[in-house]
Short mmCIF file of C-alpha atoms in Angstrom, two decimals:
data_model
loop_
_atom_site.label_atom_id
_atom_site.label_comp_id
_atom_site.label_asym_id
_atom_site.label_seq_id
_atom_site.Cartn_x
_atom_site.Cartn_y
_atom_site.Cartn_z
CA MET A 1 -46.86 9.91 11.19
CA LEU A 2 -46.06 13.21 8.53
CA SER A 3 -49.73 15.42 7.67
CA VAL A 4 -50.45 18.29 5.80
CA ILE A 5 -52.63 21.23 7.97
CA CYS A 6 -54.21 23.69 5.83
CA GLU A 7 -53.72 25.88 8.65
CA SER A 8 -55.34 28.94 7.69
CA PRO A 9 -56.12 29.97 4.50
CA GLY A 10 -52.36 30.58 2.64
CA VAL A 11 -50.93 28.44 5.91
CA LEU A 12 -49.90 25.35 5.06
CA ARG A 13 -47.57 23.75 7.45
CA HIS A 14 -46.29 19.80 8.87
CA GLU A 15 -47.85 17.97 12.04
CA GLU A 16 -46.11 14.60 13.14
CA ARG A 17 -49.75 13.14 14.47
CA GLU A 18 -50.66 9.26 16.32
CA PRO A 19 -51.85 7.18 13.18
CA PRO A 20 -54.94 6.64 13.60
CA ARG A 21 -56.36 4.34 15.28
CA ARG A 22 -59.31 1.81 13.47
CA ALA A 23 -62.84 1.01 14.84
CA GLU A 24 -64.80 -1.53 14.45
CA GLY A 25 -66.20 -1.55 10.56
CA GLU A 26 -63.66 1.02 9.12
CA VAL A 27 -60.57 0.12 7.22
CA LEU A 28 -56.80 1.54 7.75
CA LEU A 29 -55.14 2.80 5.04
CA ARG A 30 -51.93 3.59 4.41
CA VAL A 31 -51.94 6.32 1.30
CA ARG A 32 -50.11 6.69 -1.77
CA ARG A 33 -51.19 8.95 -3.49
CA VAL A 34 -53.05 11.82 -3.60
CA GLY A 35 -54.67 13.95 -6.33
CA ILE A 36 -54.66 17.81 -5.94
CA CYS A 37 -57.97 19.68 -6.83
CA GLY A 38 -59.68 23.10 -7.66
CA THR A 39 -61.65 22.08 -4.06
CA ASP A 40 -58.20 22.01 -2.40
CA MET A 41 -57.03 24.87 -3.91
CA HIS A 42 -60.39 26.90 -2.55
CA ILE A 43 -59.85 25.90 0.61
CA TYR A 44 -55.83 27.17 0.67
CA SER A 45 -57.20 30.84 -1.11
CA GLY A 46 -60.30 31.06 2.03
CA ASN A 47 -63.22 30.51 -0.91
CA GLN A 48 -64.84 27.08 0.16
CA PRO A 49 -68.36 27.33 1.65
CA TYR A 50 -68.32 24.14 3.23
CA LEU A 51 -65.11 24.70 5.69
CA GLN A 52 -63.72 25.63 8.61
CA TYR A 53 -59.57 25.91 9.71
CA PRO A 54 -57.44 24.16 9.95
CA ARG A 55 -58.51 21.39 7.73
CA VAL A 56 -56.09 18.13 6.23
CA MET A 57 -56.75 18.02 3.18
CA GLY A 58 -57.19 15.94 -0.31
CA HIS A 59 -59.67 13.89 -1.10
CA GLU A 60 -58.44 11.98 -3.85
CA LEU A 61 -56.64 9.36 -3.14
CA SER A 62 -55.41 6.39 -3.60
CA ALA A 63 -54.52 3.60 -0.34
CA ILE A 64 -53.00 0.14 0.28
CA VAL A 65 -54.75 -1.38 2.99
CA ALA A 66 -53.64 -1.85 6.63
CA GLU A 67 -55.80 -3.28 8.85
CA ALA A 68 -59.38 -4.64 8.25
CA ASP A 69 -62.10 -6.27 9.94
CA PRO A 70 -61.91 -10.01 9.66
CA GLY A 71 -64.10 -10.97 6.71
CA ALA A 72 -64.35 -7.70 5.19
CA HIS A 73 -64.20 -7.29 0.99
CA VAL A 74 -60.29 -5.77 1.17
CA VAL A 75 -57.74 -7.33 3.19
CA PRO A 76 -54.58 -5.96 4.17
CA GLY A 77 -52.36 -4.81 0.73
CA ASP A 78 -54.71 -4.61 -1.15
CA ALA A 79 -54.66 -1.61 -3.66
CA VAL A 80 -57.90 0.21 -3.13
CA TYR A 81 -59.63 3.78 -4.22
CA VAL A 82 -62.04 6.14 -1.49
CA MET A 83 -65.13 7.44 -2.71
CA PRO A 84 -64.20 10.88 -0.39
CA TYR A 85 -67.96 11.59 -0.23
CA LEU A 86 -68.89 10.09 2.98
CA SER A 87 -72.83 9.52 2.81
CA CYS A 88 -74.95 8.77 5.80
CA GLY A 89 -77.25 5.89 4.07
CA LYS A 90 -80.88 7.47 5.41
CA CYS A 91 -81.91 10.68 4.10
CA ILE A 92 -83.75 11.59 1.62
CA ALA A 93 -81.57 11.51 -0.73
CA CYS A 94 -79.62 8.07 0.07
CA ARG A 95 -83.08 6.33 -0.32
CA GLN A 96 -82.88 7.23 -3.46
CA GLY A 97 -79.55 6.11 -4.37
CA LYS A 98 -78.06 10.04 -4.66
CA THR A 99 -75.72 9.69 -2.05
CA ASN A 100 -73.49 12.25 -4.06
CA CYS A 101 -75.72 15.21 -2.05
CA CYS A 102 -76.60 13.23 1.30
CA VAL A 103 -78.70 16.13 3.62
CA ASN A 104 -75.85 14.84 5.90
CA ILE A 105 -72.86 14.46 3.99
CA LYS A 106 -69.50 14.48 5.05
CA VAL A 107 -66.53 14.80 2.30
CA LEU A 108 -62.75 13.75 3.38
CA GLY A 109 -60.21 16.53 2.76
CA VAL A 110 -63.36 19.00 3.68
CA HIS A 111 -65.74 18.65 6.21
CA ARG A 112 -63.92 16.54 8.16
CA ASP A 113 -59.52 15.71 7.84
CA GLY A 114 -58.40 14.05 4.04
CA ALA A 115 -55.36 12.44 2.24
CA LEU A 116 -52.27 14.39 2.61
CA THR A 117 -51.35 12.16 5.48
CA GLU A 118 -49.38 8.85 6.08
CA TYR A 119 -52.53 7.07 7.57
CA LEU A 120 -56.43 6.87 7.68
CA SER A 121 -58.57 4.78 8.40
CA VAL A 122 -63.01 5.29 7.08
CA PRO A 123 -65.57 3.24 7.12
CA ALA A 124 -65.71 0.05 5.33
CA GLN A 125 -68.33 0.91 2.33
CA PHE A 126 -66.68 3.85 1.00
CA VAL A 127 -63.67 1.51 0.42
CA HIS A 128 -62.82 -0.07 -3.19
CA LYS A 129 -60.68 -2.20 -4.33
CA ALA A 130 -58.01 -0.83 -7.75
CA ASP A 131 -58.16 -4.31 -9.36
CA GLY A 132 -56.78 -3.46 -12.88
CA VAL A 133 -55.46 0.20 -12.48
CA THR A 134 -52.41 1.66 -10.88
CA LEU A 135 -52.02 4.16 -7.85
CA ASP A 136 -51.62 7.00 -10.19
CA GLN A 137 -54.59 6.21 -11.77
CA ALA A 138 -56.46 5.21 -8.25
CA ALA A 139 -56.09 8.56 -7.08
CA MET A 140 -57.22 10.23 -10.81
CA LEU A 141 -60.59 8.66 -10.33
CA GLU A 142 -62.64 11.29 -8.13
CA PHE A 143 -61.82 13.99 -10.35
CA LEU A 144 -62.95 12.18 -14.00
CA ALA A 145 -65.65 10.71 -12.19
CA ILE A 146 -67.62 14.19 -10.98
CA GLY A 147 -67.32 14.28 -15.04
CA ALA A 148 -68.61 11.11 -16.02
CA HIS A 149 -71.68 12.14 -13.43
CA ALA A 150 -72.16 15.38 -14.72
CA VAL A 151 -72.91 13.77 -18.37
CA ARG A 152 -74.40 11.24 -17.04
CA ARG A 153 -77.10 13.83 -15.54
CA ALA A 154 -77.31 15.19 -18.73
CA ASP A 155 -77.91 12.45 -20.30
CA VAL A 156 -75.66 13.36 -22.94
CA ALA A 157 -76.86 11.04 -26.39
CA ALA A 158 -74.62 10.22 -29.79
CA GLY A 159 -74.95 12.90 -32.02
CA GLN A 160 -75.59 15.56 -29.65
CA ARG A 161 -73.61 19.64 -29.66
CA VAL A 162 -71.84 19.61 -26.09
CA LEU A 163 -70.16 22.72 -25.00
CA VAL A 164 -67.62 23.30 -21.48
CA VAL A 165 -66.76 25.88 -20.97
CA GLY A 166 -64.38 25.87 -18.51
CA ALA A 167 -61.38 23.70 -19.63
CA GLY A 168 -60.41 22.83 -15.94
CA PRO A 169 -59.35 18.60 -15.32
CA ILE A 170 -63.70 18.81 -13.99
CA GLY A 171 -64.22 20.08 -17.37
CA MET A 172 -61.32 18.13 -19.38
CA ALA A 173 -63.61 14.75 -17.25
CA ALA A 174 -67.00 16.49 -18.34
CA MET A 175 -65.26 16.74 -21.88
CA LEU A 176 -63.97 13.19 -21.81
CA PHE A 177 -66.98 11.35 -21.68
CA ALA A 178 -69.32 13.43 -23.67
CA ASN A 179 -66.78 12.62 -26.24
CA LEU A 180 -66.78 8.19 -25.18
CA ARG A 181 -70.97 9.13 -25.32
CA GLY A 182 -70.77 9.70 -29.54
CA ALA A 183 -71.40 13.36 -29.04
CA ARG A 184 -69.92 16.59 -30.33
CA VAL A 185 -67.74 18.31 -27.82
CA ALA A 186 -66.55 22.20 -28.40
CA CYS A 187 -64.65 24.32 -25.21
CA LEU A 188 -64.96 27.26 -23.96
CA ASP A 189 -61.62 28.60 -22.42
CA THR A 190 -59.28 31.75 -21.83
CA ARG A 191 -56.22 29.92 -22.13
CA ALA A 192 -54.93 28.79 -25.11
CA ASP A 193 -52.54 26.66 -23.10
CA ARG A 194 -55.40 24.70 -21.71
CA LEU A 195 -57.31 24.39 -25.32
CA ALA A 196 -54.29 22.89 -26.75
CA PHE A 197 -54.06 20.83 -24.25
CA CYS A 198 -57.29 20.31 -25.04
CA ARG A 199 -56.87 19.50 -28.62
CA GLU A 200 -54.19 16.98 -28.73
CA HIS A 201 -55.15 14.45 -25.75
CA ILE A 202 -59.66 14.94 -25.97
CA ALA A 203 -59.90 15.91 -29.55
CA VAL A 204 -63.10 18.41 -28.85
CA SER A 205 -63.47 21.64 -31.16
CA THR A 206 -61.95 24.65 -29.19
CA VAL A 207 -63.06 28.31 -28.82
CA GLN A 208 -60.30 31.14 -26.43
CA ILE A 209 -62.85 33.54 -24.85
CA GLY A 210 -62.58 36.68 -26.77
CA PRO A 211 -64.58 39.21 -28.25
CA ASN A 212 -65.40 37.00 -30.91
CA ASP A 213 -66.17 33.74 -29.20
CA VAL A 214 -70.61 34.15 -29.46
CA ASP A 215 -70.03 33.66 -33.57
CA GLU A 216 -67.46 30.83 -33.41
CA LEU A 217 -69.70 29.03 -31.11
CA SER A 218 -72.22 29.77 -33.63
CA ALA A 219 -70.42 29.06 -36.14
CA LEU A 220 -69.73 25.15 -34.85
CA THR A 221 -73.03 24.09 -34.31
CA ASP A 222 -74.61 26.22 -37.62
CA GLY A 223 -76.03 29.05 -35.40
CA GLU A 224 -78.56 26.22 -32.98
CA PHE A 225 -75.82 26.66 -29.99
CA PHE A 226 -75.26 23.56 -28.35
CA ASP A 227 -77.62 20.49 -27.02
CA VAL A 228 -76.04 20.77 -23.55
CA VAL A 229 -74.15 22.95 -21.79
CA PHE A 230 -71.94 22.44 -18.85
CA ASP A 231 -69.99 24.74 -17.07
CA ALA A 232 -66.83 23.73 -15.19
CA THR A 233 -65.44 27.50 -14.39
CA GLY A 234 -66.79 28.43 -10.97
CA ASN A 235 -67.43 31.71 -11.97
CA VAL A 236 -69.87 33.35 -11.42
CA LYS A 237 -69.85 35.41 -14.57
CA ALA A 238 -68.75 32.55 -16.57
CA MET A 239 -72.41 30.98 -15.65
CA ASN A 240 -74.74 33.04 -15.66
CA ARG A 241 -72.82 34.15 -19.26
CA GLY A 242 -73.13 30.11 -19.71
CA PHE A 243 -77.40 29.89 -20.91
CA GLU A 244 -76.32 32.41 -23.99
CA PHE A 245 -75.05 28.90 -25.05
CA ILE A 246 -77.72 26.87 -24.30
CA ALA A 247 -79.84 25.18 -27.86
CA HIS A 248 -83.72 25.53 -27.97
CA GLY A 249 -84.67 22.89 -26.19
CA GLY A 250 -81.35 22.49 -24.58
CA LYS A 251 -79.67 21.72 -21.07
CA TYR A 252 -77.43 24.14 -18.51
CA VAL A 253 -75.98 21.84 -15.90
CA LEU A 254 -73.71 24.08 -13.72
CA ILE A 255 -71.08 21.56 -12.36
CA SER A 256 -68.77 24.88 -10.46
CA ILE A 257 -69.91 26.17 -7.26
CA VAL A 258 -69.64 29.35 -5.70
CA PRO A 259 -70.38 31.11 -3.41
CA GLY A 260 -73.12 33.32 -4.23
CA GLU A 261 -75.89 34.23 -6.57
CA ILE A 262 -76.85 33.43 -9.65
CA ALA A 263 -79.20 35.52 -12.73
CA PHE A 264 -80.42 34.20 -16.44
CA SER A 265 -83.01 36.10 -18.69
CA ASP A 266 -86.07 34.38 -17.56
CA PRO A 267 -86.94 34.96 -21.41
CA GLU A 268 -84.29 33.99 -22.67
CA PHE A 269 -84.70 31.21 -20.45
CA HIS A 270 -88.51 30.99 -20.69
CA LYS A 271 -88.79 30.20 -25.02
CA ARG A 272 -86.12 27.70 -24.92
CA GLU A 273 -87.76 25.33 -22.61
CA ALA A 274 -84.08 24.79 -21.45
CA THR A 275 -83.12 22.70 -18.22
CA LEU A 276 -81.04 23.32 -15.21
CA LEU A 277 -79.09 20.63 -13.55
CA GLY A 278 -76.75 21.09 -10.82
CA SER A 279 -74.47 18.53 -11.09
CA ARG A 280 -72.40 17.67 -7.12
CA ASN A 281 -69.78 15.07 -7.11
CA ALA A 282 -70.14 11.19 -7.58
CA THR A 283 -71.82 7.66 -7.27
CA ALA A 284 -70.35 4.52 -7.25
CA GLU A 285 -72.09 4.09 -10.45
CA ASP A 286 -69.76 7.27 -11.91
CA PHE A 287 -66.92 5.50 -10.27
CA GLU A 288 -67.06 1.64 -11.64
CA THR A 289 -67.78 3.91 -15.41
CA VAL A 290 -64.38 5.93 -15.08
CA LEU A 291 -63.00 2.33 -13.66
CA ASP A 292 -63.92 1.09 -17.03
CA ALA A 293 -62.66 3.29 -19.02
CA MET A 294 -59.22 3.82 -17.88
CA ARG A 295 -59.04 -0.02 -18.09
CA ALA A 296 -60.12 0.02 -21.54
CA GLY A 297 -57.50 2.91 -22.61
CA HIS A 298 -59.89 5.39 -23.04
CA ILE A 299 -58.24 7.87 -20.47
CA PRO A 300 -55.03 9.67 -20.70
CA ASP A 301 -54.62 9.54 -17.54
CA LYS A 302 -50.20 9.89 -17.99
CA ALA A 303 -50.93 12.86 -19.99
CA LEU A 304 -53.38 14.56 -17.23
CA ASN A 305 -50.62 14.04 -14.61
CA THR A 306 -48.66 17.51 -15.18
CA HIS A 307 -46.86 18.09 -11.83
CA ARG A 308 -45.84 15.63 -9.14
CA MET A 309 -44.56 16.23 -5.34
CA SER A 310 -43.88 14.09 -1.60
CA LEU A 311 -45.94 14.82 1.11
CA SER A 312 -43.24 16.35 2.80
CA ASP A 313 -42.88 18.85 -0.38
CA VAL A 314 -46.29 19.56 -0.13
CA PRO A 315 -46.27 22.76 2.54
CA THR A 316 -43.55 24.36 -0.33
CA GLU A 317 -44.62 23.09 -3.63
CA PHE A 318 -48.48 23.93 -3.48
CA PRO A 319 -48.36 27.31 -3.57
CA LYS A 320 -46.44 26.99 -7.03
CA LEU A 321 -48.74 25.46 -8.28
CA MET A 322 -50.70 28.21 -8.19
CA GLU A 323 -48.57 30.51 -10.34
CA PRO A 324 -49.61 31.45 -13.21
CA GLY A 325 -47.59 29.97 -16.44
CA GLN A 326 -47.47 26.69 -14.38
CA THR A 327 -50.06 24.83 -16.67
CA VAL A 328 -51.13 22.18 -13.64
CA VAL A 329 -53.96 19.59 -15.06
CA LYS A 330 -53.47 17.45 -11.91
CA ALA A 331 -51.19 17.39 -10.00
CA LEU A 332 -50.63 13.94 -7.86
CA VAL A 333 -49.03 13.69 -4.29
CA GLU A 334 -46.03 10.22 -3.66
CA CYS A 335 -47.18 9.82 0.23
#
């Protein structure tokens, strides 16, 4: 079978491998779609903190079941999606239902080889039917679920003023689900094209980063700033700056992860009685939230899917996604 390997930072190549042998309790999948996300770009660039090379990337996927145990909840021919966070089910986080931050987590495409391949075998408990959605939509569930999880973690409520810093796919996901909860959502980013996309397809207020951005954000909130601020930039300076935008009594949610340290003014943080939250991955509940929204037509998935390529073209086409001016939101690989 054809697989695409990230051999080292900046190096992608084809490799022919034997199809995996399905173990008992696993499901053998014929991979059909793979979403390319920021994690994959970080792996390619060499700044993903949890990874060792070489690696088959890809954790956003939809597939068709090829083989499963007799009596399993899925059967050959079923269209499915995969929760790519392979949790242990036993650690302190899992015992609390927080499988998204399992102590022993193994993420497909990061800690173990992922979906940029033709066949993949994974434990059955992480495979779910993709009823009522297309293969394209099912491959977009994971990044949207990360945004849905962050919004749920922040307990966003109707009428609250929400700021999302960073208009990439994860930031857009947070905007979508904050909107669905009835919040008043604004976005801050450097890129005019991304901001225009968000205004058109997500219906949010936008501010472009520049010398007057604080004044513009203040004007949107009558000088009170935001009940909830989400950072989805993956940039240390932006994460540090985001503390400035929290209203008194507000929350700051870090969806981003960076291989460094963040810092803030304790007096400013303390006087606001602000809440700082990390938000990692997503749970089954968040995937269901996204599925419901997709089935109801609340997700502009066709607009989000800006680029496509075949599995065989990944080594040549993937680097182009990182070129300035590509205006990539979500690229899908067809396997």
